CSV table of C-alpha atoms in Angstrom, one decimal:
chain,number,residue,atom,x,y,z
A,1247,MET,CA,105.1,91.7,76.4
A,1248,THR,CA,104.6,89.1,74.2
A,1249,THR,CA,101.0,88.8,74.4
A,1250,THR,CA,98.4,91.7,73.6
A,1251,ASP,CA,97.3,93.7,76.6
A,1252,THR,CA,93.6,91.7,76.2
A,1253,ASP,CA,95.3,88.5,76.2
A,1254,ALA,CA,97.3,89.2,79.5
A,1255,LEU,CA,94.2,90.5,81.0
A,1256,GLU,CA,92.0,87.6,80.3
A,1257,GLU,CA,94.7,85.0,81.4
A,1258,LEU,CA,95.3,86.7,84.5
A,1259,ARG,CA,91.8,87.4,85.4
A,1260,ALA,CA,91.3,84.7,88.2
A,1261,TRP,CA,94.9,85.5,89.6
A,1262,HIS,CA,94.2,89.1,90.1
A,1263,THR,CA,90.3,88.5,91.4
A,1264,ALA,CA,92.3,86.6,94.3
A,1265,LEU,CA,95.0,89.1,94.8
A,1266,ARG,CA,92.7,92.2,94.9
A,1267,ALA,CA,90.9,90.7,97.5
A,1268,GLN,CA,93.9,90.6,99.6
A,1269,PHE,CA,93.9,94.5,100.1
A,1270,PRO,CA,91.6,95.5,103.1
A,1271,ILE,CA,91.7,99.0,102.0
A,1272,ILE,CA,90.3,98.1,98.5
A,1273,ALA,CA,87.6,95.6,99.7
A,1274,ALA,CA,86.5,98.3,101.9
A,1275,ASN,CA,86.0,101.2,99.9
A,1276,PRO,CA,84.4,99.4,96.4
A,1277,GLU,CA,82.8,102.9,95.4
A,1278,LEU,CA,86.6,104.4,95.1
A,1279,THR,CA,89.3,103.7,92.5
A,1280,TYR,CA,92.4,104.2,94.2
A,1281,LEU,CA,95.1,104.9,90.9
A,1282,ASP,CA,98.1,106.7,92.7
A,1283,SER,CA,100.4,103.9,93.4
A,1284,ALA,CA,103.4,105.4,92.1
A,1285,ALA,CA,103.3,107.7,95.2
A,1286,THR,CA,102.5,104.9,97.8
A,1287,THR,CA,101.0,101.6,97.3
A,1288,GLN,CA,98.2,100.1,99.3
A,1289,LYS,CA,98.9,97.3,101.4
A,1290,PRO,CA,98.3,93.5,101.5
A,1291,ARG,CA,96.5,91.5,104.7
A,1292,ALA,CA,99.8,89.5,104.7
A,1293,VAL,CA,101.8,92.7,105.2
A,1294,LEU,CA,99.4,93.9,108.1
A,1295,ASP,CA,99.4,90.8,109.7
A,1296,ALA,CA,103.5,90.4,109.6
A,1297,VAL,CA,103.6,94.0,111.2
A,1298,HIS,CA,100.9,93.0,114.0
A,1299,ALA,CA,102.6,89.9,114.5
A,1300,TYR,CA,105.9,91.1,115.0
A,1301,LEU,CA,104.4,94.2,117.6
A,1302,THR,CA,102.8,91.8,119.6
A,1303,THR,CA,105.5,89.1,120.0
A,1304,SER,CA,108.6,90.1,119.7
A,1305,ASN,CA,108.9,94.1,119.6
A,1306,ALA,CA,112.3,95.3,120.8
A,1307,ASN,CA,115.2,97.0,119.7
A,1308,ALA,CA,117.8,95.5,117.1
A,1309,ALA,CA,121.6,94.9,118.1
A,1310,ARG,CA,121.0,95.9,121.6
A,1311,GLY,CA,120.0,93.3,124.0
A,1312,SER,CA,120.6,89.4,124.8
A,1313,TYR,CA,117.1,88.6,125.6
A,1314,THR,CA,114.6,86.9,123.4
A,1315,TRP,CA,112.5,89.4,121.8
A,1316,ALA,CA,116.0,91.8,121.1
A,1317,ASN,CA,117.4,88.3,119.4
A,1318,GLN,CA,114.5,87.6,117.5
A,1319,THR,CA,114.6,91.6,116.1
A,1320,THR,CA,118.2,91.5,115.3
A,1321,ALA,CA,117.7,88.3,113.4
A,1322,LEU,CA,114.6,90.0,111.6
A,1323,VAL,CA,116.8,92.6,110.7
A,1324,ARG,CA,119.7,90.5,109.4
A,1325,ALA,CA,117.3,88.0,107.1
A,1326,THR,CA,115.4,90.9,105.6
A,1327,ARG,CA,119.0,92.0,104.8
A,1328,GLN,CA,119.3,88.8,102.8
A,1329,ARG,CA,115.8,88.7,101.6
A,1330,VAL,CA,116.5,92.1,99.6
A,1331,LYS,CA,119.6,90.6,98.3
A,1332,GLU,CA,117.5,87.6,96.9
A,1333,PHE,CA,114.4,89.7,95.7
A,1334,LEU,CA,117.0,91.9,93.9
A,1335,ARG,CA,119.0,88.6,92.3
A,1336,ASP,CA,122.3,90.1,93.9
A,1337,PRO,CA,124.9,88.0,91.8
A,1338,VAL,CA,127.6,88.2,94.6
A,1339,PRO,CA,125.5,88.5,98.1
A,1340,GLU,CA,128.4,87.9,100.2
A,1341,ARG,CA,129.9,91.5,98.8
A,1342,SER,CA,127.4,93.8,98.8
A,1343,GLU,CA,125.4,95.5,101.7
A,1344,VAL,CA,122.0,96.6,102.2
A,1345,HIS,CA,121.0,99.7,104.6
A,1346,PHE,CA,117.6,100.2,105.5
A,1347,THR,CA,116.5,103.8,105.3
A,1348,SER,CA,113.2,105.8,105.6
A,1349,GLY,CA,112.8,105.6,101.9
A,1350,ALA,CA,114.4,105.9,98.4
A,1351,THR,CA,114.9,110.1,99.4
A,1352,GLU,CA,117.2,109.2,102.5
A,1353,GLY,CA,118.8,106.5,100.5
A,1354,LEU,CA,119.9,108.6,97.8
A,1355,ARG,CA,121.3,111.1,99.9
A,1356,THR,CA,123.0,108.5,101.9
A,1357,VAL,CA,124.7,107.7,98.9
A,1358,ALA,CA,125.4,111.1,98.1
A,1359,ARG,CA,126.8,112.3,101.5
A,1360,ASP,CA,128.4,109.1,103.0
A,1361,TRP,CA,129.8,108.0,99.7
A,1362,LEU,CA,130.3,110.0,96.7
A,1363,THR,CA,131.3,112.9,98.8
A,1364,GLY,CA,134.8,111.1,99.6
A,1365,LEU,CA,135.3,110.1,95.8
A,1366,LEU,CA,135.3,113.4,94.3
A,1367,ALA,CA,138.4,115.8,93.7
A,1368,ASP,CA,138.5,119.2,92.4
A,1369,GLY,CA,137.8,119.2,88.7
A,1370,ASP,CA,136.1,115.6,88.5
A,1371,GLU,CA,132.3,115.5,86.7
A,1372,ILE,CA,129.3,113.7,87.7
A,1373,VAL,CA,125.9,112.9,85.4
A,1374,VAL,CA,122.5,114.2,86.7
A,1375,PRO,CA,119.1,113.3,85.1
A,1376,PHE,CA,117.3,116.9,85.2
A,1377,ALA,CA,114.3,115.7,84.4
A,1378,ASP,CA,113.7,112.7,86.7
A,1379,HIS,CA,112.3,113.1,90.0
A,1380,GLN,CA,113.7,115.7,92.6
A,1381,ALA,CA,115.0,112.9,95.0
A,1382,ASN,CA,117.5,111.7,92.4
A,1383,ILE,CA,118.8,115.0,91.5
A,1384,ALA,CA,118.9,117.2,94.7
A,1385,PRO,CA,121.0,114.8,96.4
A,1386,TRP,CA,124.0,115.1,93.8
A,1387,LEU,CA,123.6,119.1,93.8
A,1388,GLU,CA,124.2,119.1,97.4
A,1389,VAL,CA,127.3,117.4,97.2
A,1390,ARG,CA,128.5,119.9,94.3
A,1391,ASP,CA,127.5,122.5,96.9
A,1392,LEU,CA,128.9,121.2,100.0
A,1393,LEU,CA,132.3,120.8,98.4
A,1394,ALA,CA,132.3,123.7,96.4
A,1395,ARG,CA,132.5,125.3,100.3
A,1396,GLN,CA,135.4,123.9,100.6
A,1397,GLY,CA,137.1,124.6,97.8
A,1398,VAL,CA,136.4,121.6,95.7
A,1399,ARG,CA,134.8,122.6,91.8
A,1400,VAL,CA,132.9,119.6,90.7
A,1401,LEU,CA,131.3,119.8,87.6
A,1402,VAL,CA,127.5,118.7,87.0
A,1403,ARG,CA,126.6,117.6,83.6
A,1404,PRO,CA,123.0,116.9,82.9
A,1405,MET,CA,122.0,113.6,81.5
A,1406,PRO,CA,120.9,113.9,77.9
A,1407,TYR,CA,117.3,113.1,76.9
A,1408,GLN,CA,115.6,111.9,73.7
A,1409,PRO,CA,113.5,114.7,72.6
A,1410,GLY,CA,109.9,114.2,73.0
A,1411,SER,CA,110.1,111.0,74.6
A,1412,GLY,CA,111.7,111.2,77.9
A,1413,ASP,CA,114.2,108.6,77.4
A,1414,TYR,CA,117.6,108.7,78.2
A,1415,GLU,CA,120.0,109.4,75.0
A,1416,PRO,CA,122.7,107.0,75.3
A,1417,GLY,CA,124.7,107.7,72.4
A,1418,ALA,CA,124.9,111.9,73.5
A,1419,LEU,CA,125.8,110.2,77.1
A,1420,ALA,CA,128.7,108.4,75.3
A,1421,GLU,CA,129.9,111.7,74.1
A,1422,LEU,CA,129.6,113.5,77.3
A,1423,VAL,CA,131.5,111.2,79.4
A,1424,GLY,CA,135.1,111.8,79.5
A,1425,GLU,CA,138.5,111.1,81.8
A,1426,ARG,CA,137.0,112.8,84.7
A,1427,THR,CA,133.7,111.4,84.5
A,1428,ARG,CA,133.2,109.9,88.5
A,1429,PHE,CA,129.7,109.0,88.7
A,1430,VAL,CA,126.2,108.4,87.0
A,1431,ALA,CA,122.9,108.8,88.8
A,1432,VAL,CA,120.0,107.3,86.2
A,1433,THR,CA,116.5,106.0,86.9
A,1434,HIS,CA,114.9,102.5,86.2
A,1435,VAL,CA,111.2,103.7,85.5
A,1436,HIS,CA,110.5,107.2,85.1
A,1437,HIS,CA,107.7,108.4,87.4
A,1438,VAL,CA,106.2,110.8,84.9
A,1439,TYR,CA,106.4,109.1,81.4
A,1440,GLY,CA,106.4,105.4,82.7
A,1441,GLY,CA,109.0,104.0,80.8
A,1442,ASP,CA,111.8,101.9,81.6
A,1443,MET,CA,115.3,103.9,81.1
A,1444,ASN,CA,117.1,101.2,79.4
A,1445,VAL,CA,119.9,101.1,82.1
A,1446,HIS,CA,121.9,98.6,80.4
A,1447,ARG,CA,122.3,101.0,77.8
A,1448,ILE,CA,123.8,103.7,80.1
A,1449,ARG,CA,126.6,100.8,81.1
A,1450,GLN,CA,127.8,100.4,77.8
A,1451,ALA,CA,127.5,104.4,77.4
A,1452,VAL,CA,129.8,105.3,80.4
A,1453,GLY,CA,132.1,102.0,80.2
A,1454,PRO,CA,133.3,99.6,82.9
A,1455,ASP,CA,134.5,102.2,85.5
A,1456,VAL,CA,132.2,104.9,86.1
A,1457,PRO,CA,129.7,104.1,89.3
A,1458,ILE,CA,126.1,104.2,88.4
A,1459,CYS,CA,123.4,104.8,91.0
A,1460,LEU,CA,119.8,103.3,90.4
A,1461,ASP,CA,116.9,105.2,91.5
A,1462,ALA,CA,114.5,101.8,91.8
A,1463,ALA,CA,111.4,103.7,93.4
A,1464,GLN,CA,108.9,103.0,90.4
A,1465,SER,CA,110.5,99.5,89.5
A,1466,VAL,CA,111.2,97.6,92.8
A,1467,GLY,CA,107.7,96.0,93.7
A,1468,HIS,CA,106.3,96.7,90.3
A,1469,LEU,CA,108.4,94.6,87.9
A,1470,PRO,CA,111.3,91.6,88.1
A,1471,VAL,CA,114.4,93.7,89.0
A,1472,SER,CA,118.0,92.1,88.7
A,1473,MET,CA,121.2,93.3,89.9
A,1474,ALA,CA,122.7,90.6,88.0
A,1475,GLU,CA,121.7,92.3,84.7
A,1476,LEU,CA,121.8,95.6,85.8
A,1477,ASP,CA,125.6,96.5,86.2
A,1478,VAL,CA,124.7,99.5,88.7
A,1479,ASP,CA,126.6,100.0,91.5
A,1480,PHE,CA,123.9,101.2,93.9
A,1481,ALA,CA,119.7,100.4,93.8
A,1482,VAL,CA,117.7,102.7,96.2
A,1483,PHE,CA,114.0,102.0,96.4
A,1484,SER,CA,111.2,102.7,99.0
A,1485,GLY,CA,109.3,100.1,100.9
A,1486,HIS,CA,106.1,102.0,100.8
A,1487,LYS,CA,106.2,102.0,96.7
A,1488,ALA,CA,106.3,98.4,96.9
A,1489,LEU,CA,103.6,97.2,99.3
A,1490,ALA,CA,105.2,97.6,102.6
A,1491,LEU,CA,104.6,100.6,105.1
A,1492,PRO,CA,106.0,103.9,105.1
A,1493,GLY,CA,109.0,105.0,106.4
A,1494,SER,CA,111.0,102.1,105.1
A,1495,GLY,CA,113.3,101.7,102.3
A,1496,ALA,CA,117.0,100.2,101.3
A,1497,VAL,CA,120.1,101.1,99.7
A,1498,TRP,CA,121.9,97.9,98.1
A,1499,ALA,CA,125.4,98.9,97.2
A,1500,ARG,CA,127.5,96.4,95.1
A,1501,ASN,CA,130.9,97.5,96.3
A,1502,ALA,CA,132.7,96.7,92.8
A,1503,ARG,CA,133.8,100.2,91.7
A,1504,GLY,CA,135.2,102.7,94.5
A,1505,PRO,CA,135.2,102.8,97.9
A,1506,ARG,CA,133.2,100.6,99.8
A,1507,PHE,CA,129.7,101.6,100.9
A,1508,VAL,CA,129.9,102.5,104.8
A,1509,PRO,CA,127.1,104.5,105.8
A,1510,GLY,CA,128.3,107.3,108.4
A,1511,GLY,CA,127.3,108.2,111.5
A,1512,TRP,CA,125.9,106.2,114.7
A,1513,ASP,CA,124.0,103.1,113.6
A,1514,GLY,CA,120.6,104.0,115.4
A,1515,THR,CA,117.8,102.3,115.8
A,1516,PRO,CA,116.1,101.0,113.0
A,1517,ASN,CA,112.4,101.0,111.6
A,1518,THR,CA,112.0,97.5,112.6
A,1519,SER,CA,108.1,97.4,112.0
A,1520,GLY,CA,109.0,99.2,108.4
A,1521,ILE,CA,111.8,96.2,108.0
A,1522,ALA,CA,109.1,93.5,109.2
A,1523,SER,CA,106.7,94.7,106.9
A,1524,LEU,CA,108.9,95.1,104.0
A,1525,ARG,CA,110.1,91.1,104.4
A,1526,ALA,CA,106.5,90.4,104.6
A,1527,ALA,CA,105.9,92.5,100.9
A,1528,LEU,CA,108.9,90.6,99.3
A,1529,ASP,CA,107.5,87.7,100.6
A,1530,TRP,CA,103.9,88.3,99.1
A,1531,LEU,CA,105.3,89.9,95.6
A,1532,ASP,CA,107.3,86.5,95.1
A,1533,SER,CA,104.5,84.5,96.1
A,1534,ALA,CA,102.2,86.5,93.6
A,1535,GLY,CA,104.5,86.4,91.0
A,1536,ILE,CA,106.4,89.4,89.9
A,1537,ASP,CA,106.6,89.2,86.7
A,1538,ARG,CA,103.0,88.5,86.6
A,1539,VAL,CA,102.5,91.9,88.4
A,1540,GLU,CA,104.4,93.7,85.5
A,1541,ARG,CA,102.2,91.8,83.0
A,1542,TRP,CA,99.2,93.0,84.6
A,1543,THR,CA,99.9,96.7,85.2
A,1544,THR,CA,101.5,97.3,81.6
A,1545,ALA,CA,98.5,95.6,80.2
A,1546,LEU,CA,96.2,98.1,82.0
A,1547,ALA,CA,98.5,100.8,81.2
A,1548,ALA,CA,98.1,99.7,77.5
A,1549,ARG,CA,94.3,99.9,77.9
A,1550,LEU,CA,94.3,103.3,79.2
A,1551,THR,CA,96.7,104.9,76.6
A,1552,GLU,CA,95.0,103.1,73.9
A,1553,GLY,CA,91.9,104.8,74.9
A,1554,LEU,CA,93.4,108.3,75.5
A,1555,ARG,CA,94.8,108.2,72.2
A,1556,GLN,CA,91.3,108.4,70.7
A,1557,LEU,CA,90.3,111.1,72.8
A,1558,ASP,CA,90.9,114.2,71.1
A,1559,PRO,CA,91.4,116.9,74.2
A,1560,TYR,CA,94.1,114.9,75.8
A,1561,GLU,CA,97.9,114.6,75.5
A,1562,VAL,CA,99.5,111.6,76.8
A,1563,LEU,CA,103.1,112.7,77.8
A,1564,GLY,CA,106.2,110.7,76.8
A,1565,CYS,CA,107.0,108.4,73.9
A,1566,GLN,CA,104.1,108.8,71.7
A,1567,ARG,CA,104.8,105.4,69.6
A,1568,SER,CA,104.1,103.8,72.9
A,1569,LEU,CA,100.4,104.6,73.2
A,1570,ALA,CA,98.7,102.0,70.7
A,1571,ALA,CA,98.0,98.8,72.4
A,1572,ARG,CA,99.9,96.8,69.7
A,1573,THR,CA,102.9,99.1,69.5
A,1574,ASP,CA,106.1,98.0,68.3
A,1575,VAL,CA,108.2,99.8,71.5
A,1576,GLN,CA,107.8,99.0,75.0
A,1577,GLN,CA,104.7,99.7,77.3
A,1578,ARG,CA,104.4,101.9,79.9
A,1579,ARG,CA,105.1,100.3,83.5
A,1580,GLY,CA,101.9,101.1,85.2
A,1581,ILE,CA,102.2,104.9,85.1
A,1582,VAL,CA,100.2,106.9,82.2
A,1583,THR,CA,100.8,111.0,82.4
A,1584,PHE,CA,98.3,113.3,80.4
A,1585,ARG,CA,96.8,116.5,80.0
A,1586,HIS,CA,93.5,117.9,78.9
A,1587,ARG,CA,93.6,120.8,76.3
A,1588,ASP,CA,91.4,123.1,78.1
A,1589,ILE,CA,90.9,122.0,81.6
A,1590,ASP,CA,93.5,122.6,84.4
A,1591,SER,CA,95.2,119.4,85.6
A,1592,GLY,CA,94.1,120.6,89.0
A,1593,ASP,CA,90.6,120.8,88.4
A,1594,LEU,CA,90.7,117.8,86.3
A,1595,GLY,CA,91.7,115.7,89.3
A,1596,PHE,CA,89.3,117.4,91.6
A,1597,VAL,CA,86.7,116.4,88.3
A,1598,LEU,CA,87.9,112.7,88.6
A,1599,PHE,CA,87.9,112.5,92.5
A,1600,SER,CA,84.1,113.5,92.3
A,1601,GLU,CA,83.7,110.3,90.2
A,1602,GLY,CA,85.7,108.3,92.7
A,1603,PHE,CA,89.0,108.0,91.3
A,1604,MET,CA,92.1,109.1,93.1
A,1605,VAL,CA,94.9,110.2,90.8
A,1606,ARG,CA,98.2,112.5,91.3
A,1607,SER,CA,97.3,115.9,89.4
A,1608,ASP,CA,100.6,118.6,90.0
A,1609,SER,CA,104.2,118.8,88.7
A,1610,HIS,CA,105.0,115.2,90.4
A,1611,CYS,CA,108.1,116.3,91.9
A,1612,GLN,CA,109.9,116.2,88.3
A,1613,GLY,CA,113.2,118.1,88.0
A,1614,SER,CA,113.8,121.4,86.2
A,1615,GLY,CA,114.5,119.6,82.9
A,1616,GLY,CA,111.3,117.7,82.8
A,1617,GLU,CA,107.6,119.2,82.3
A,1618,LYS,CA,106.5,122.9,82.7
A,1619,GLN,CA,103.0,122.4,83.2
A,1620,ASN,CA,101.1,120.3,85.4
A,1621,SER,CA,99.5,116.9,84.3
A,1622,VAL,CA,97.3,114.3,85.9
A,1623,ARG,CA,99.0,110.8,86.5
A,1624,VAL,CA,97.5,107.6,86.9
A,1625,SER,CA,99.7,104.9,88.3
A,1626,LEU,CA,98.4,101.1,88.9
A,1627,HIS,CA,99.1,98.0,90.6
A,1628,VAL,CA,98.3,94.8,91.1
A,1629,TYR,CA,94.9,95.4,92.7
A,1630,ASN,CA,93.7,97.3,89.7
A,1631,ALA,CA,91.1,96.2,87.4
A,1632,PRO,CA,90.1,96.5,83.6
A,1633,GLU,CA,86.5,98.0,84.5
A,1634,GLU,CA,88.3,100.6,86.5
A,1635,ILE,CA,90.3,101.9,83.5
A,1636,ASP,CA,86.9,101.5,81.2
A,1637,ARG,CA,85.0,103.4,83.6
A,1638,LEU,CA,88.0,106.2,83.8
A,1639,LEU,CA,88.2,106.2,80.1
A,1640,ARG,CA,84.1,106.7,79.7
A,1641,VAL,CA,84.7,109.8,82.4
A,1642,LEU,CA,87.5,111.2,80.5
A,1643,SER,CA,85.2,110.9,77.5
A,1644,THR,CA,82.4,113.0,78.7
A,1645,LEU,CA,84.9,116.1,79.4
A,1646,GLU,CA,85.7,116.6,75.7
């Protein structure tokens, strides 16, 4: 951020007020504060209207009929594929592919099952981020185990992390990568620590030829994401974390390294209402200004971390240098996770809900290389307000 969190919040105040009013569930529940957008986001009226319009004017199956409604649905699916490429700033859209899935978990499994499995030979190595979300760990281990049953041995190497911060360690990764390294899985924004994982440094570390798969579940819909700038081979995200309906998501494949990405199996009926919602959500985010969304949520996170570091019983997870509002390192991207020294995180979650705050309080589906104790996660989006952060801090301060 080029301005302080206070400057950004004041500058964008009118913008935020207008956008917040567009979320029916938020407007209808003023006594509640939703702080779990990393799990799923709320939906603006434009997305709900788009789904209603689709289901009441042209609902049909895609690529299976020659009548008007079927043709309109087929066109919707094709247009949304192009819309995803545009939103991701695809540098060569005529070469890439977009495959719709039920979300990031299925998307990562599709890359693993239908692409990576055929790439690996006996003795090959892959790098897996064991302190990230389970969805970006389990599919790669499943590939290893599947090939092992076929007599093909694949070595899984753990992604190196910087101690204490949760950030990747590109220098150690460069030493880890060898001539048998065939694939690296990474995360764009960490779902617990809230940090941008600096994926551009991963490309520098692994060299120009190793394919990289990006879990973008916590970045798409939250901040600008550019495939022109991030030299990765796959980007996978969930629609429901980007203001679209549950059961929607996509795999973007660059098709520049390794074999062309071709999803296996029969191309069945797509989630057409979810696809309609995804297109509307991307349009809404572009209209709102995804850069402004990032500035707003980052400023709110800075406001929260600044307050928490002044409350003695609380430990904020991740990089400690990013807690101050005026820090010399990057701020959290709308996700702040913490523990109380004496109160169990599950109990703290119940206490906060009794005060009207909806937060996540568990292990957050983190892998075996991550935190060993549960914690409370606050995750933000454009509908959250500074007053909600201030009230949360006041409540937390009474639990010292």
